[in-house]
PDB file of N, CA and C in Angstrom:
ATOM      1  N   MET G   1      35.569 129.017 183.823  1.00 72.00           N
ATOM      2  CA  MET G   1      35.735 129.042 182.381  1.00 72.00           C
ATOM      3  C   MET G   1      37.138 128.599 181.979  1.00 72.00           C
ATOM      4  N   GLY G   2      38.128 128.916 182.773  1.00 93.00           N
ATOM      5  CA  GLY G   2      39.492 128.544 182.437  1.00 93.00           C
ATOM      6  C   GLY G   2      39.682 127.049 182.364  1.00 93.00           C
ATOM      7  N   GLU G   3      39.090 126.325 183.312  1.00 95.00           N
ATOM      8  CA  GLU G   3      39.222 124.873 183.315  1.00 95.00           C
ATOM      9  C   GLU G   3      38.531 124.267 182.095  1.00 95.00           C
ATOM     10  N   ALA G   4      37.358 124.790 181.754  1.00 95.00           N
ATOM     11  CA  ALA G   4      36.635 124.290 180.583  1.00 95.00           C
ATOM     12  C   ALA G   4      37.440 124.515 179.310  1.00 95.00           C
ATOM     13  N   LEU G   5      37.993 125.701 179.167  1.00 95.00           N
ATOM     14  CA  LEU G   5      38.791 126.012 177.985  1.00 95.00           C
ATOM     15  C   LEU G   5      40.026 125.122 177.913  1.00 95.00           C
ATOM     16  N   ALA G   6      40.671 124.894 179.047  1.00 97.00           N
ATOM     17  CA  ALA G   6      41.856 124.030 179.071  1.00 97.00           C
ATOM     18  C   ALA G   6      41.497 122.604 178.668  1.00 97.00           C
ATOM     19  N   CYS G   7      40.413 122.081 179.218  1.00 97.00           N
ATOM     20  CA  CYS G   7      39.992 120.717 178.872  1.00 97.00           C
ATOM     21  C   CYS G   7      39.681 120.606 177.391  1.00 97.00           C
ATOM     22  N   ASN G   8      38.966 121.594 176.851  1.00 97.00           N
ATOM     23  CA  ASN G   8      38.643 121.579 175.429  1.00 97.00           C
ATOM     24  C   ASN G   8      39.918 121.635 174.588  1.00 97.00           C
ATOM     25  N   SER G   9      40.811 122.534 174.922  1.00 97.00           N
ATOM     26  CA  SER G   9      42.037 122.712 174.132  1.00 97.00           C
ATOM     27  C   SER G   9      42.917 121.466 174.145  1.00 97.00           C
ATOM     28  N   ILE G  10      43.102 120.881 175.322  1.00 97.00           N
ATOM     29  CA  ILE G  10      43.914 119.669 175.412  1.00 97.00           C
ATOM     30  C   ILE G  10      43.237 118.521 174.667  1.00 97.00           C
ATOM     31  N   GLY G  11      41.922 118.419 174.825  1.00 97.00           N
ATOM     32  CA  GLY G  11      41.186 117.371 174.123  1.00 97.00           C
ATOM     33  C   GLY G  11      41.307 117.486 172.619  1.00 97.00           C
ATOM     34  N   VAL G  12      41.165 118.678 172.102  1.00 97.00           N
ATOM     35  CA  VAL G  12      41.282 118.888 170.652  1.00 97.00           C
ATOM     36  C   VAL G  12      42.703 118.586 170.185  1.00 97.00           C
ATOM     37  N   ALA G  13      43.704 119.020 170.950  1.00 97.00           N
ATOM     38  CA  ALA G  13      45.095 118.747 170.570  1.00 97.00           C
ATOM     39  C   ALA G  13      45.350 117.242 170.496  1.00 97.00           C
ATOM     40  N   CYS G  14      44.874 116.503 171.483  1.00 97.00           N
ATOM     41  CA  CYS G  14      45.035 115.044 171.472  1.00 97.00           C
ATOM     42  C   CYS G  14      44.281 114.429 170.297  1.00 97.00           C
ATOM     43  N   GLN G  15      43.102 114.936 170.040  1.00 96.00           N
ATOM     44  CA  GLN G  15      42.279 114.425 168.950  1.00 96.00           C
ATOM     45  C   GLN G  15      42.970 114.616 167.604  1.00 96.00           C
ATOM     46  N   LEU G  16      43.624 115.736 167.432  1.00 96.00           N
ATOM     47  CA  LEU G  16      44.305 116.018 166.167  1.00 96.00           C
ATOM     48  C   LEU G  16      45.492 115.087 165.934  1.00 96.00           C
ATOM     49  N   ILE G  17      46.129 114.633 166.999  1.00 96.00           N
ATOM     50  CA  ILE G  17      47.221 113.667 166.842  1.00 96.00           C
ATOM     51  C   ILE G  17      46.663 112.376 166.250  1.00 96.00           C
ATOM     52  N   GLY G  18      45.524 111.939 166.754  1.00 94.00           N
ATOM     53  CA  GLY G  18      44.775 110.871 166.106  1.00 94.00           C
ATOM     54  C   GLY G  18      45.148 109.441 166.412  1.00 94.00           C
ATOM     55  N   SER G  19      46.172 109.206 167.207  1.00 96.00           N
ATOM     56  CA  SER G  19      46.497 107.818 167.551  1.00 96.00           C
ATOM     57  C   SER G  19      45.448 107.299 168.538  1.00 96.00           C
ATOM     58  N   PRO G  20      45.251 105.987 168.596  1.00 95.00           N
ATOM     59  CA  PRO G  20      44.244 105.466 169.525  1.00 95.00           C
ATOM     60  C   PRO G  20      44.459 105.905 170.972  1.00 95.00           C
ATOM     61  N   SER G  21      45.701 105.925 171.429  1.00 96.00           N
ATOM     62  CA  SER G  21      45.936 106.336 172.819  1.00 96.00           C
ATOM     63  C   SER G  21      45.619 107.813 173.023  1.00 96.00           C
ATOM     64  N   LYS G  22      45.956 108.638 172.032  1.00 97.00           N
ATOM     65  CA  LYS G  22      45.663 110.070 172.154  1.00 97.00           C
ATOM     66  C   LYS G  22      44.161 110.332 171.994  1.00 97.00           C
ATOM     67  N   LEU G  23      43.473 109.527 171.188  1.00 97.00           N
ATOM     68  CA  LEU G  23      42.020 109.671 171.074  1.00 97.00           C
ATOM     69  C   LEU G  23      41.335 109.313 172.392  1.00 97.00           C
ATOM     70  N   SER G  24      41.837 108.291 173.067  1.00 96.00           N
ATOM     71  CA  SER G  24      41.297 107.940 174.385  1.00 96.00           C
ATOM     72  C   SER G  24      41.553 109.060 175.387  1.00 96.00           C
ATOM     73  N   GLU G  25      42.729 109.652 175.317  1.00 97.00           N
ATOM     74  CA  GLU G  25      43.042 110.785 176.186  1.00 97.00           C
ATOM     75  C   GLU G  25      42.130 111.974 175.854  1.00 97.00           C
ATOM     76  N   ALA G  26      41.895 112.192 174.566  1.00 97.00           N
ATOM     77  CA  ALA G  26      41.001 113.271 174.138  1.00 97.00           C
ATOM     78  C   ALA G  26      39.598 113.053 174.702  1.00 97.00           C
ATOM     79  N   ALA G  27      39.118 111.818 174.651  1.00 96.00           N
ATOM     80  CA  ALA G  27      37.784 111.512 175.184  1.00 96.00           C
ATOM     81  C   ALA G  27      37.710 111.855 176.664  1.00 96.00           C
ATOM     82  N   HIS G  28      38.775 111.567 177.390  1.00 97.00           N
ATOM     83  CA  HIS G  28      38.829 111.903 178.816  1.00 97.00           C
ATOM     84  C   HIS G  28      38.682 113.420 179.012  1.00 97.00           C
ATOM     85  N   TYR G  29      39.437 114.203 178.247  1.00 97.00           N
ATOM     86  CA  TYR G  29      39.377 115.666 178.398  1.00 97.00           C
ATOM     87  C   TYR G  29      38.045 116.232 177.931  1.00 97.00           C
ATOM     88  N   HIS G  30      37.458 115.674 176.885  1.00 97.00           N
ATOM     89  CA  HIS G  30      36.149 116.152 176.434  1.00 97.00           C
ATOM     90  C   HIS G  30      35.072 115.832 177.470  1.00 97.00           C
ATOM     91  N   THR G  31      35.205 114.696 178.141  1.00 96.00           N
ATOM     92  CA  THR G  31      34.268 114.346 179.214  1.00 96.00           C
ATOM     93  C   THR G  31      34.417 115.311 180.386  1.00 96.00           C
ATOM     94  N   GLN G  32      35.660 115.653 180.721  1.00 97.00           N
ATOM     95  CA  GLN G  32      35.890 116.653 181.771  1.00 97.00           C
ATOM     96  C   GLN G  32      35.312 118.004 181.355  1.00 97.00           C
ATOM     97  N   HIS G  33      35.513 118.382 180.102  1.00 96.00           N
ATOM     98  CA  HIS G  33      34.978 119.639 179.587  1.00 96.00           C
ATOM     99  C   HIS G  33      33.466 119.656 179.756  1.00 96.00           C
ATOM    100  N   LEU G  34      32.823 118.558 179.424  1.00 93.00           N
ATOM    101  CA  LEU G  34      31.368 118.458 179.546  1.00 93.00           C
ATOM    102  C   LEU G  34      30.914 118.708 180.980  1.00 93.00           C
ATOM    103  N   ALA G  35      31.695 118.247 181.941  1.00 95.00           N
ATOM    104  CA  ALA G  35      31.322 118.385 183.349  1.00 95.00           C
ATOM    105  C   ALA G  35      31.430 119.815 183.868  1.00 95.00           C
ATOM    106  N   VAL G  36      32.312 120.629 183.297  1.00 96.00           N
ATOM    107  CA  VAL G  36      32.561 121.964 183.864  1.00 96.00           C
ATOM    108  C   VAL G  36      32.125 123.110 182.951  1.00 96.00           C
ATOM    109  N   ALA G  37      31.656 122.806 181.757  1.00 94.00           N
ATOM    110  CA  ALA G  37      31.385 123.838 180.759  1.00 94.00           C
ATOM    111  C   ALA G  37      30.066 124.570 181.006  1.00 94.00           C
ATOM    112  N   ASP G  38      29.991 125.781 180.433  1.00 90.00           N
ATOM    113  CA  ASP G  38      28.726 126.494 180.374  1.00 90.00           C
ATOM    114  C   ASP G  38      27.915 125.890 179.215  1.00 90.00           C
ATOM    115  N   VAL G  39      26.741 126.452 178.947  1.00 84.00           N
ATOM    116  CA  VAL G  39      25.851 125.862 177.941  1.00 84.00           C
ATOM    117  C   VAL G  39      26.501 125.742 176.558  1.00 84.00           C
ATOM    118  N   PRO G  40      27.057 126.819 175.995  1.00 86.00           N
ATOM    119  CA  PRO G  40      27.695 126.645 174.680  1.00 86.00           C
ATOM    120  C   PRO G  40      28.852 125.644 174.728  1.00 86.00           C
ATOM    121  N   GLY G  41      29.577 125.636 175.824  1.00 91.00           N
ATOM    122  CA  GLY G  41      30.678 124.704 175.977  1.00 91.00           C
ATOM    123  C   GLY G  41      30.213 123.260 176.027  1.00 91.00           C
ATOM    124  N   LYS G  42      29.062 123.021 176.666  1.00 91.00           N
ATOM    125  CA  LYS G  42      28.519 121.661 176.711  1.00 91.00           C
ATOM    126  C   LYS G  42      28.195 121.168 175.307  1.00 91.00           C
ATOM    127  N   PHE G  43      27.653 122.045 174.475  1.00 90.00           N
ATOM    128  CA  PHE G  43      27.365 121.666 173.094  1.00 90.00           C
ATOM    129  C   PHE G  43      28.662 121.283 172.371  1.00 90.00           C
ATOM    130  N   ILE G  44      29.689 122.093 172.538  1.00 93.00           N
ATOM    131  CA  ILE G  44      30.986 121.817 171.915  1.00 93.00           C
ATOM    132  C   ILE G  44      31.567 120.510 172.454  1.00 93.00           C
ATOM    133  N   ALA G  45      31.469 120.297 173.755  1.00 95.00           N
ATOM    134  CA  ALA G  45      32.010 119.076 174.357  1.00 95.00           C
ATOM    135  C   ALA G  45      31.288 117.838 173.817  1.00 95.00           C
ATOM    136  N   HIS G  46      29.964 117.909 173.703  1.00 94.00           N
ATOM    137  CA  HIS G  46      29.212 116.782 173.133  1.00 94.00           C
ATOM    138  C   HIS G  46      29.681 116.494 171.705  1.00 94.00           C
ATOM    139  N   CYS G  47      29.837 117.534 170.907  1.00 94.00           N
ATOM    140  CA  CYS G  47      30.281 117.350 169.519  1.00 94.00           C
ATOM    141  C   CYS G  47      31.673 116.732 169.462  1.00 94.00           C
ATOM    142  N   ASN G  48      32.608 117.292 170.216  1.00 96.00           N
ATOM    143  CA  ASN G  48      33.981 116.781 170.200  1.00 96.00           C
ATOM    144  C   ASN G  48      34.054 115.351 170.718  1.00 96.00           C
ATOM    145  N   LEU G  49      33.301 115.049 171.771  1.00 96.00           N
ATOM    146  CA  LEU G  49      33.299 113.699 172.313  1.00 96.00           C
ATOM    147  C   LEU G  49      32.721 112.715 171.295  1.00 96.00           C
ATOM    148  N   GLY G  50      31.650 113.110 170.621  1.00 95.00           N
ATOM    149  CA  GLY G  50      31.068 112.247 169.598  1.00 95.00           C
ATOM    150  C   GLY G  50      32.021 111.971 168.453  1.00 95.00           C
ATOM    151  N   LEU G  51      32.699 113.009 167.992  1.00 96.00           N
ATOM    152  CA  LEU G  51      33.669 112.833 166.911  1.00 96.00           C
ATOM    153  C   LEU G  51      34.836 111.951 167.347  1.00 96.00           C
ATOM    154  N   CYS G  52      35.248 112.112 168.581  1.00 95.00           N
ATOM    155  CA  CYS G  52      36.337 111.311 169.124  1.00 95.00           C
ATOM    156  C   CYS G  52      35.929 109.834 169.192  1.00 95.00           C
ATOM    157  N   MET G  53      34.738 109.568 169.702  1.00 96.00           N
ATOM    158  CA  MET G  53      34.248 108.194 169.788  1.00 96.00           C
ATOM    159  C   MET G  53      34.121 107.572 168.392  1.00 96.00           C
ATOM    160  N   GLN G  54      33.677 108.377 167.441  1.00 96.00           N
ATOM    161  CA  GLN G  54      33.569 107.894 166.063  1.00 96.00           C
ATOM    162  C   GLN G  54      34.950 107.500 165.531  1.00 96.00           C
ATOM    163  N   SER G  55      35.937 108.327 165.790  1.00 96.00           N
ATOM    164  CA  SER G  55      37.299 108.037 165.331  1.00 96.00           C
ATOM    165  C   SER G  55      37.853 106.771 165.977  1.00 96.00           C
ATOM    166  N   LEU G  56      37.409 106.478 167.193  1.00 95.00           N
ATOM    167  CA  LEU G  56      37.837 105.270 167.880  1.00 95.00           C
ATOM    168  C   LEU G  56      37.044 104.042 167.435  1.00 95.00           C
ATOM    169  N   GLY G  57      36.043 104.248 166.572  1.00 96.00           N
ATOM    170  CA  GLY G  57      35.200 103.144 166.123  1.00 96.00           C
ATOM    171  C   GLY G  57      34.147 102.740 167.138  1.00 96.00           C
ATOM    172  N   ARG G  58      33.915 103.586 168.128  1.00 96.00           N
ATOM    173  CA  ARG G  58      32.928 103.317 169.179  1.00 96.00           C
ATOM    174  C   ARG G  58      31.632 104.044 168.818  1.00 96.00           C
ATOM    175  N   LEU G  59      30.963 103.513 167.805  1.00 95.00           N
ATOM    176  CA  LEU G  59      29.815 104.201 167.215  1.00 95.00           C
ATOM    177  C   LEU G  59      28.627 104.364 168.162  1.00 95.00           C
ATOM    178  N   PRO G  60      28.269 103.375 168.980  1.00 94.00           N
ATOM    179  CA  PRO G  60      27.164 103.609 169.915  1.00 94.00           C
ATOM    180  C   PRO G  60      27.440 104.773 170.868  1.00 94.00           C
ATOM    181  N   GLU G  61      28.684 104.864 171.341  1.00 94.00           N
ATOM    182  CA  GLU G  61      29.047 105.967 172.232  1.00 94.00           C
ATOM    183  C   GLU G  61      29.069 107.296 171.488  1.00 94.00           C
ATOM    184  N   ALA G  62      29.466 107.254 170.225  1.00 94.00           N
ATOM    185  CA  ALA G  62      29.440 108.472 169.407  1.00 94.00           C
ATOM    186  C   ALA G  62      28.007 108.956 169.242  1.00 94.00           C
ATOM    187  N   GLN G  63      27.101 108.044 168.955  1.00 93.00           N
ATOM    188  CA  GLN G  63      25.693 108.419 168.801  1.00 93.00           C
ATOM    189  C   GLN G  63      25.133 108.984 170.095  1.00 93.00           C
ATOM    190  N   THR G  64      25.492 108.365 171.201  1.00 91.00           N
ATOM    191  CA  THR G  64      25.017 108.862 172.498  1.00 91.00           C
ATOM    192  C   THR G  64      25.507 110.283 172.741  1.00 91.00           C
ATOM    193  N   ALA G  65      26.781 110.519 172.476  1.00 91.00           N
ATOM    194  CA  ALA G  65      27.344 111.854 172.708  1.00 91.00           C
ATOM    195  C   ALA G  65      26.696 112.898 171.808  1.00 91.00           C
ATOM    196  N   LEU G  66      26.447 112.525 170.561  1.00 90.00           N
ATOM    197  CA  LEU G  66      25.931 113.495 169.587  1.00 90.00           C
ATOM    198  C   LEU G  66      24.416 113.643 169.607  1.00 90.00           C
ATOM    199  N   LEU G  67      23.705 112.581 169.980  1.00 90.00           N
ATOM    200  CA  LEU G  67      22.250 112.579 169.816  1.00 90.00           C
ATOM    201  C   LEU G  67      21.466 112.428 171.113  1.00 90.00           C
ATOM    202  N   SER G  68      22.134 112.465 172.235  1.00 87.00           N
ATOM    203  CA  SER G  68      21.430 112.313 173.511  1.00 87.00           C
ATOM    204  C   SER G  68      20.539 113.511 173.797  1.00 87.00           C
ATOM    205  N   LYS G  69      19.630 113.328 174.738  1.00 89.00           N
ATOM    206  CA  LYS G  69      18.767 114.439 175.153  1.00 89.00           C
ATOM    207  C   LYS G  69      19.584 115.590 175.716  1.00 89.00           C
ATOM    208  N   ASP G  70      20.654 115.257 176.439  1.00 87.00           N
ATOM    209  CA  ASP G  70      21.527 116.311 176.978  1.00 87.00           C
ATOM    210  C   ASP G  70      22.201 117.091 175.859  1.00 87.00           C
ATOM    211  N   ALA G  71      22.652 116.383 174.815  1.00 88.00           N
ATOM    212  CA  ALA G  71      23.290 117.063 173.682  1.00 88.00           C
ATOM    213  C   ALA G  71      22.286 117.949 172.966  1.00 88.00           C
ATOM    214  N   GLU G  72      21.076 117.448 172.776  1.00 89.00           N
ATOM    215  CA  GLU G  72      20.030 118.236 172.107  1.00 89.00           C
ATOM    216  C   GLU G  72      19.655 119.455 172.941  1.00 89.00           C
ATOM    217  N   LYS G  73      19.558 119.274 174.237  1.00 89.00           N
ATOM    218  CA  LYS G  73      19.251 120.404 175.127  1.00 89.00           C
ATOM    219  C   LYS G  73      20.350 121.455 175.054  1.00 89.00           C
ATOM    220  N   ALA G  74      21.601 121.022 175.075  1.00 86.00           N
ATOM    221  CA  ALA G  74      22.723 121.963 174.991  1.00 86.00           C
ATOM    222  C   ALA G  74      22.708 122.699 173.660  1.00 86.00           C
ATOM    223  N   ARG G  75      22.391 121.982 172.574  1.00 87.00           N
ATOM    224  CA  ARG G  75      22.337 122.620 171.253  1.00 87.00           C
ATOM    225  C   ARG G  75      21.259 123.690 171.225  1.00 87.00           C
ATOM    226  N   LYS G  76      20.065 123.355 171.720  1.00 91.00           N
ATOM    227  CA  LYS G  76      18.959 124.325 171.717  1.00 91.00           C
ATOM    228  C   LYS G  76      19.277 125.539 172.577  1.00 91.00           C
ATOM    229  N   GLU G  77      19.830 125.295 173.750  1.00 89.00           N
ATOM    230  CA  GLU G  77      20.164 126.415 174.637  1.00 89.00           C
ATOM    231  C   GLU G  77      21.253 127.293 174.034  1.00 89.00           C
ATOM    232  N   ALA G  78      22.228 126.677 173.373  1.00 86.00           N
ATOM    233  CA  ALA G  78      23.291 127.451 172.724  1.00 86.00           C
ATOM    234  C   ALA G  78      22.714 128.291 171.583  1.00 86.00           C
ATOM    235  N   GLU G  79      21.805 127.721 170.805  1.00 90.00           N
ATOM    236  CA  GLU G  79      21.164 128.478 169.720  1.00 90.00           C
ATOM    237  C   GLU G  79      20.357 129.640 170.273  1.00 90.00           C
ATOM    238  N   GLU G  80      19.599 129.386 171.332  1.00 91.00           N
ATOM    239  CA  GLU G  80      18.792 130.446 171.944  1.00 91.00           C
ATOM    240  C   GLU G  80      19.670 131.565 172.482  1.00 91.00           C
ATOM    241  N   ARG G  81      20.765 131.196 173.127  1.00 88.00           N
ATOM    242  CA  ARG G  81      21.686 132.203 173.671  1.00 88.00           C
ATOM    243  C   ARG G  81      22.304 133.033 172.549  1.00 88.00           C
ATOM    244  N   ALA G  82      22.708 132.373 171.465  1.00 88.00           N
ATOM    245  CA  ALA G  82      23.309 133.087 170.335  1.00 88.00           C
ATOM    246  C   ALA G  82      22.295 134.030 169.695  1.00 88.00           C
ATOM    247  N   ALA G  83      21.049 133.589 169.564  1.00 92.00           N
ATOM    248  CA  ALA G  83      20.006 134.439 168.981  1.00 92.00           C
ATOM    249  C   ALA G  83      19.736 135.644 169.876  1.00 92.00           C
ATOM    250  N   GLU G  84      19.705 135.418 171.189  1.00 92.00           N
ATOM    251  CA  GLU G  84      19.474 136.517 172.125  1.00 92.00           C
ATOM    252  C   GLU G  84      20.612 137.543 172.070  1.00 92.00           C
ATOM    253  N   GLU G  85      21.841 137.054 171.998  1.00 90.00           N
ATOM    254  CA  GLU G  85      22.979 137.959 171.904  1.00 90.00           C
ATOM    255  C   GLU G  85      22.958 138.742 170.601  1.00 90.00           C
ATOM    256  N   ALA G  86      22.542 138.099 169.522  1.00 91.00           N
ATOM    257  CA  ALA G  86      22.440 138.785 168.222  1.00 91.00           C
ATOM    258  C   ALA G  86      21.372 139.887 168.288  1.00 91.00           C
ATOM    259  N   ARG G  87      20.253 139.598 168.930  1.00 92.00           N
ATOM    260  CA  ARG G  87      19.196 140.625 169.070  1.00 92.00           C
ATOM    261  C   ARG G  87      19.688 141.807 169.900  1.00 92.00           C
ATOM    262  N   GLU G  88      20.443 141.524 170.962  1.00 92.00           N
ATOM    263  CA  GLU G  88      20.964 142.581 171.811  1.00 92.00           C
ATOM    264  C   GLU G  88      21.962 143.472 171.094  1.00 92.00           C
ATOM    265  N   GLN G  89      22.710 142.901 170.150  1.00 91.00           N
ATOM    266  CA  GLN G  89      23.708 143.660 169.413  1.00 91.00           C
ATOM    267  C   GLN G  89      23.109 144.436 168.252  1.00 91.00           C
ATOM    268  N   ALA G  90      21.902 144.069 167.852  1.00 81.00           N
ATOM    269  CA  ALA G  90      21.276 144.726 166.685  1.00 81.00           C
ATOM    270  C   ALA G  90      20.697 146.081 167.050  1.00 81.00           C
TER     271      ALA G  90
END
């Protein structure tokens, strides 16, 4: 979990700077995050990577990151996990 959190945090920090070189660096960290994350983290990584690609003007890659079967699977699993946790807390 520590590596996933670090990759996400560094990626977001680079993304916020917004220069093309930092956006490319952010994409690298979001891709690393995707590789090591748990299910909710994979959903976040797909979203961040898609937004990063969009900012770089790489729209096909943004669509792939945001709308791929893997992204949809991660979204559904994250929703299911959140619903299950909410039921357990109720």
